Amino acid sequence: MPLSTKVRALVISRKKIGEADRLVTFFTKEHGLVRAIAKGVRKIPSSRGGHLELFTSVHVLLHESKAGSYVGAVETEEYFQALHADSDALDRAKRAVYALLKLFDVNQQLPEVFDAFTYAWQQFPTLSPEKRRLLESSLHLRMMQFAGLMPELHACAECGSQRPADTVILSPKDGWWKCLLCHPLLPVSSHSLSARQFAILKYIAAKPSDASRIAAQEQEAIPVERAVHLLMAHAVVQS
Ligand SMILES: [Zn+2]
């Protein structure tokens, strides 16, 4: 990064340092995750403190020095008011940020993931419950893809079938799925999905930007979301 850069950034994490400073983690399109120290922002009044709220988008001037990165002038670009007023939507945004911070290092460029986050923060509060589940799932699947931790969804690990007619069993730990009949133990587990649910999962993995357009029922979206959360939990452990 040049010595001073103005970027548009999502504010995704803040940590207190010392008496008055904060370490802020930004998510930017150009540079991925960026950590910078905001000096004096916890003193009142601070012209910058009010512009570093979590889950907002800001224009920020970042200064690089030998001692580290520092936050210069900052101004809020978008507050995401509807997201902040909707606890379910905000929880979804928080889970995605948690995964982002676990899977990726600073300065790793992730422009598609950045666009997907911005879109999701705008869309979550506007969507029906089932579409929220699928949109959040698509965010996690996209992150797994860019982290190189996407499970093998193409074909059954046993028989190679690509279009299971019946229930499938996912093994998040091993990164594969098998048809129920191919699975030696036949467990009735939280890792099983109906053929239709699995088709939805595969579709949003292939086309994450279409996730909120799928006409799915709540009883289809719930197990898909649960399966994606299991896959992400294992991806986080592996990363
Ligand atoms: Zn099979």
Short mmCIF file of N, CA, C and O in Angstrom, two decimals, residues 53-110:
data_model
loop_
_atom_site.label_atom_id
_atom_site.label_comp_id
_atom_site.label_asym_id
_atom_site.label_seq_id
_atom_site.Cartn_x
_atom_site.Cartn_y
_atom_site.Cartn_z
N GLU A 53 -17.96 3.50 13.46
CA GLU A 53 -18.90 2.55 14.03
C GLU A 53 -18.82 1.23 13.30
O GLU A 53 -18.61 1.18 12.07
N LEU A 54 -19.00 0.13 14.06
CA LEU A 54 -19.00 -1.19 13.45
C LEU A 54 -20.14 -1.32 12.45
O LEU A 54 -21.21 -0.74 12.64
N PHE A 55 -19.91 -2.11 11.40
CA PHE A 55 -20.92 -2.38 10.38
C PHE A 55 -21.40 -1.09 9.70
O PHE A 55 -22.58 -0.88 9.51
N THR A 56 -20.44 -0.23 9.42
CA THR A 56 -20.70 0.92 8.56
C THR A 56 -19.65 0.92 7.44
O THR A 56 -18.64 0.20 7.53
N SER A 57 -19.93 1.69 6.43
CA SER A 57 -18.97 1.87 5.34
C SER A 57 -18.42 3.30 5.44
O SER A 57 -19.18 4.24 5.63
N VAL A 58 -17.10 3.42 5.34
CA VAL A 58 -16.48 4.73 5.50
C VAL A 58 -15.51 5.02 4.34
O VAL A 58 -15.06 4.11 3.66
N HIS A 59 -15.24 6.30 4.15
CA HIS A 59 -14.10 6.72 3.34
C HIS A 59 -13.00 7.06 4.34
O HIS A 59 -13.22 7.91 5.22
N VAL A 60 -11.88 6.42 4.23
CA VAL A 60 -10.84 6.62 5.24
C VAL A 60 -9.48 6.84 4.59
O VAL A 60 -9.16 6.23 3.57
N LEU A 61 -8.72 7.74 5.17
CA LEU A 61 -7.36 7.99 4.73
C LEU A 61 -6.43 7.19 5.64
O LEU A 61 -6.45 7.37 6.87
N LEU A 62 -5.68 6.27 5.06
CA LEU A 62 -4.78 5.41 5.85
C LEU A 62 -3.34 5.85 5.62
O LEU A 62 -2.92 6.03 4.47
N HIS A 63 -2.61 6.03 6.70
CA HIS A 63 -1.21 6.43 6.61
C HIS A 63 -0.33 5.26 7.02
O HIS A 63 -0.56 4.65 8.06
N GLU A 64 0.65 4.97 6.19
CA GLU A 64 1.61 3.91 6.51
C GLU A 64 2.88 4.53 7.08
O GLU A 64 3.38 5.52 6.55
N SER A 65 3.39 3.93 8.16
CA SER A 65 4.69 4.36 8.64
C SER A 65 5.43 3.12 9.13
O SER A 65 4.86 2.04 9.15
N LYS A 66 6.68 3.31 9.51
CA LYS A 66 7.45 2.16 9.99
C LYS A 66 6.80 1.56 11.22
O LYS A 66 6.89 0.36 11.47
N ALA A 67 6.15 2.42 12.00
CA ALA A 67 5.54 1.95 13.26
C ALA A 67 4.21 1.24 13.03
O ALA A 67 3.69 0.61 13.93
N GLY A 68 3.64 1.38 11.81
CA GLY A 68 2.37 0.72 11.56
C GLY A 68 1.45 1.56 10.69
O GLY A 68 1.88 2.56 10.12
N SER A 69 0.20 1.14 10.61
CA SER A 69 -0.79 1.88 9.82
C SER A 69 -1.66 2.70 10.75
O SER A 69 -2.05 2.22 11.82
N TYR A 70 -1.96 3.92 10.31
CA TYR A 70 -2.76 4.83 11.14
C TYR A 70 -3.96 5.36 10.37
O TYR A 70 -3.88 5.55 9.16
N VAL A 71 -5.04 5.57 11.12
CA VAL A 71 -6.26 6.13 10.54
C VAL A 71 -6.15 7.64 10.52
O VAL A 71 -5.90 8.26 11.56
N GLY A 72 -6.28 8.24 9.32
CA GLY A 72 -6.32 9.69 9.21
C GLY A 72 -7.77 10.16 9.18
O GLY A 72 -8.60 9.67 9.95
N ALA A 73 -8.06 11.05 8.24
CA ALA A 73 -9.43 11.56 8.13
C ALA A 73 -10.39 10.41 7.79
O ALA A 73 -10.04 9.52 7.02
N VAL A 74 -11.56 10.45 8.39
CA VAL A 74 -12.54 9.39 8.10
C VAL A 74 -13.93 9.99 8.09
O VAL A 74 -14.24 10.90 8.86
N GLU A 75 -14.73 9.50 7.14
CA GLU A 75 -16.11 9.98 7.13
C GLU A 75 -17.03 8.82 6.73
O GLU A 75 -16.66 7.97 5.91
N THR A 76 -18.19 8.77 7.37
CA THR A 76 -19.11 7.67 7.12
C THR A 76 -19.72 7.82 5.73
O THR A 76 -20.22 8.88 5.37
N GLU A 77 -19.66 6.73 4.96
CA GLU A 77 -20.28 6.75 3.63
C GLU A 77 -21.71 6.21 3.72
O GLU A 77 -22.63 6.77 3.17
N GLU A 78 -21.86 5.08 4.43
CA GLU A 78 -23.19 4.48 4.58
C GLU A 78 -23.30 3.88 5.97
O GLU A 78 -22.40 3.15 6.40
N TYR A 79 -24.38 4.18 6.65
CA TYR A 79 -24.53 3.70 8.03
C TYR A 79 -25.19 2.32 8.10
O TYR A 79 -25.07 1.62 9.09
N PHE A 80 -25.86 1.87 7.05
CA PHE A 80 -26.61 0.61 7.06
C PHE A 80 -27.62 0.60 8.22
O PHE A 80 -27.65 -0.32 9.04
N GLN A 81 -28.42 1.64 8.24
CA GLN A 81 -29.41 1.85 9.29
C GLN A 81 -30.34 0.65 9.49
O GLN A 81 -30.57 0.22 10.62
N ALA A 82 -30.85 0.12 8.39
CA ALA A 82 -31.81 -0.99 8.49
C ALA A 82 -31.14 -2.24 9.07
O ALA A 82 -31.74 -2.98 9.85
N LEU A 83 -29.87 -2.45 8.72
CA LEU A 83 -29.12 -3.59 9.28
C LEU A 83 -28.98 -3.44 10.79
O LEU A 83 -29.19 -4.39 11.55
N HIS A 84 -28.64 -2.23 11.24
CA HIS A 84 -28.43 -1.98 12.67
C HIS A 84 -29.72 -2.13 13.47
O HIS A 84 -29.69 -2.44 14.66
N ALA A 85 -30.86 -1.90 12.81
CA ALA A 85 -32.15 -1.94 13.50
C ALA A 85 -32.76 -3.34 13.51
O ALA A 85 -33.84 -3.54 14.06
N ASP A 86 -32.07 -4.32 12.92
CA ASP A 86 -32.66 -5.65 12.72
C ASP A 86 -31.69 -6.68 13.31
O ASP A 86 -30.66 -6.98 12.73
N SER A 87 -32.02 -7.21 14.51
CA SER A 87 -31.02 -8.03 15.21
C SER A 87 -30.72 -9.33 14.45
O SER A 87 -29.58 -9.81 14.47
N ASP A 88 -31.71 -9.90 13.78
CA ASP A 88 -31.44 -11.12 13.00
C ASP A 88 -30.46 -10.82 11.85
O ASP A 88 -29.49 -11.55 11.63
N ALA A 89 -30.72 -9.73 11.15
CA ALA A 89 -29.85 -9.34 10.03
C ALA A 89 -28.43 -9.05 10.54
O ALA A 89 -27.44 -9.46 9.93
N LEU A 90 -28.35 -8.36 11.69
CA LEU A 90 -27.04 -8.00 12.24
C LEU A 90 -26.28 -9.25 12.69
O LEU A 90 -25.07 -9.36 12.49
N ASP A 91 -26.99 -10.22 13.27
CA ASP A 91 -26.34 -11.48 13.66
C ASP A 91 -25.75 -12.19 12.44
O ASP A 91 -24.67 -12.78 12.51
N ARG A 92 -26.47 -12.13 11.33
CA ARG A 92 -25.97 -12.78 10.10
C ARG A 92 -24.70 -12.07 9.63
O ARG A 92 -23.73 -12.71 9.22
N ALA A 93 -24.71 -10.74 9.69
CA ALA A 93 -23.52 -9.98 9.29
C ALA A 93 -22.36 -10.30 10.22
O ALA A 93 -21.21 -10.44 9.78
N LYS A 94 -22.64 -10.45 11.53
CA LYS A 94 -21.57 -10.76 12.49
C LYS A 94 -20.96 -12.13 12.24
O LYS A 94 -19.74 -12.29 12.34
N ARG A 95 -21.80 -13.13 11.94
CA ARG A 95 -21.25 -14.47 11.68
C ARG A 95 -20.35 -14.46 10.46
O ARG A 95 -19.30 -15.11 10.44
N ALA A 96 -20.75 -13.72 9.44
CA ALA A 96 -19.93 -13.66 8.21
C ALA A 96 -18.60 -12.96 8.49
O ALA A 96 -17.55 -13.39 8.00
N VAL A 97 -18.63 -11.90 9.30
CA VAL A 97 -17.39 -11.20 9.65
C VAL A 97 -16.47 -12.10 10.46
O VAL A 97 -15.25 -12.14 10.24
N TYR A 98 -17.05 -12.86 11.39
CA TYR A 98 -16.26 -13.80 12.20
C TYR A 98 -15.51 -14.76 11.27
O TYR A 98 -14.30 -14.98 11.42
N ALA A 99 -16.22 -15.32 10.30
CA ALA A 99 -15.59 -16.27 9.37
C ALA A 99 -14.52 -15.58 8.53
O ALA A 99 -13.43 -16.12 8.32
N LEU A 100 -14.82 -14.37 8.07
CA LEU A 100 -13.87 -13.62 7.25
C LEU A 100 -12.55 -13.42 8.00
O LEU A 100 -11.46 -13.63 7.47
N LEU A 101 -12.66 -13.03 9.28
CA LEU A 101 -11.45 -12.77 10.07
C LEU A 101 -10.69 -14.06 10.37
O LEU A 101 -9.47 -14.04 10.54
N LYS A 102 -11.41 -15.18 10.44
CA LYS A 102 -10.75 -16.46 10.70
C LYS A 102 -10.05 -17.01 9.46
O LYS A 102 -9.01 -17.65 9.56
N LEU A 103 -10.67 -16.80 8.28
CA LEU A 103 -10.17 -17.48 7.08
C LEU A 103 -9.09 -16.71 6.33
O LEU A 103 -8.33 -17.31 5.58
N PHE A 104 -9.04 -15.39 6.51
CA PHE A 104 -8.15 -14.61 5.64
C PHE A 104 -7.18 -13.74 6.42
O PHE A 104 -7.46 -13.32 7.55
N ASP A 105 -6.03 -13.51 5.79
CA ASP A 105 -5.01 -12.64 6.36
C ASP A 105 -5.18 -11.21 5.85
O ASP A 105 -5.87 -10.99 4.86
N VAL A 106 -4.48 -10.29 6.50
CA VAL A 106 -4.51 -8.91 6.01
C VAL A 106 -3.87 -8.82 4.63
O VAL A 106 -3.02 -9.64 4.28
N ASN A 107 -4.33 -7.84 3.87
CA ASN A 107 -3.80 -7.54 2.53
C ASN A 107 -3.99 -8.66 1.51
O ASN A 107 -3.30 -8.69 0.49
N GLN A 108 -4.93 -9.57 1.78
CA GLN A 108 -5.26 -10.59 0.78
C GLN A 108 -6.43 -10.03 -0.03
O GLN A 108 -7.49 -9.77 0.55
N GLN A 109 -6.25 -9.84 -1.32
CA GLN A 109 -7.30 -9.19 -2.11
C GLN A 109 -8.49 -10.11 -2.31
O GLN A 109 -8.32 -11.25 -2.77
N LEU A 110 -9.68 -9.62 -1.99
CA LEU A 110 -10.90 -10.42 -2.08
C LEU A 110 -12.04 -9.54 -2.61
O LEU A 110 -13.05 -9.35 -1.95
#
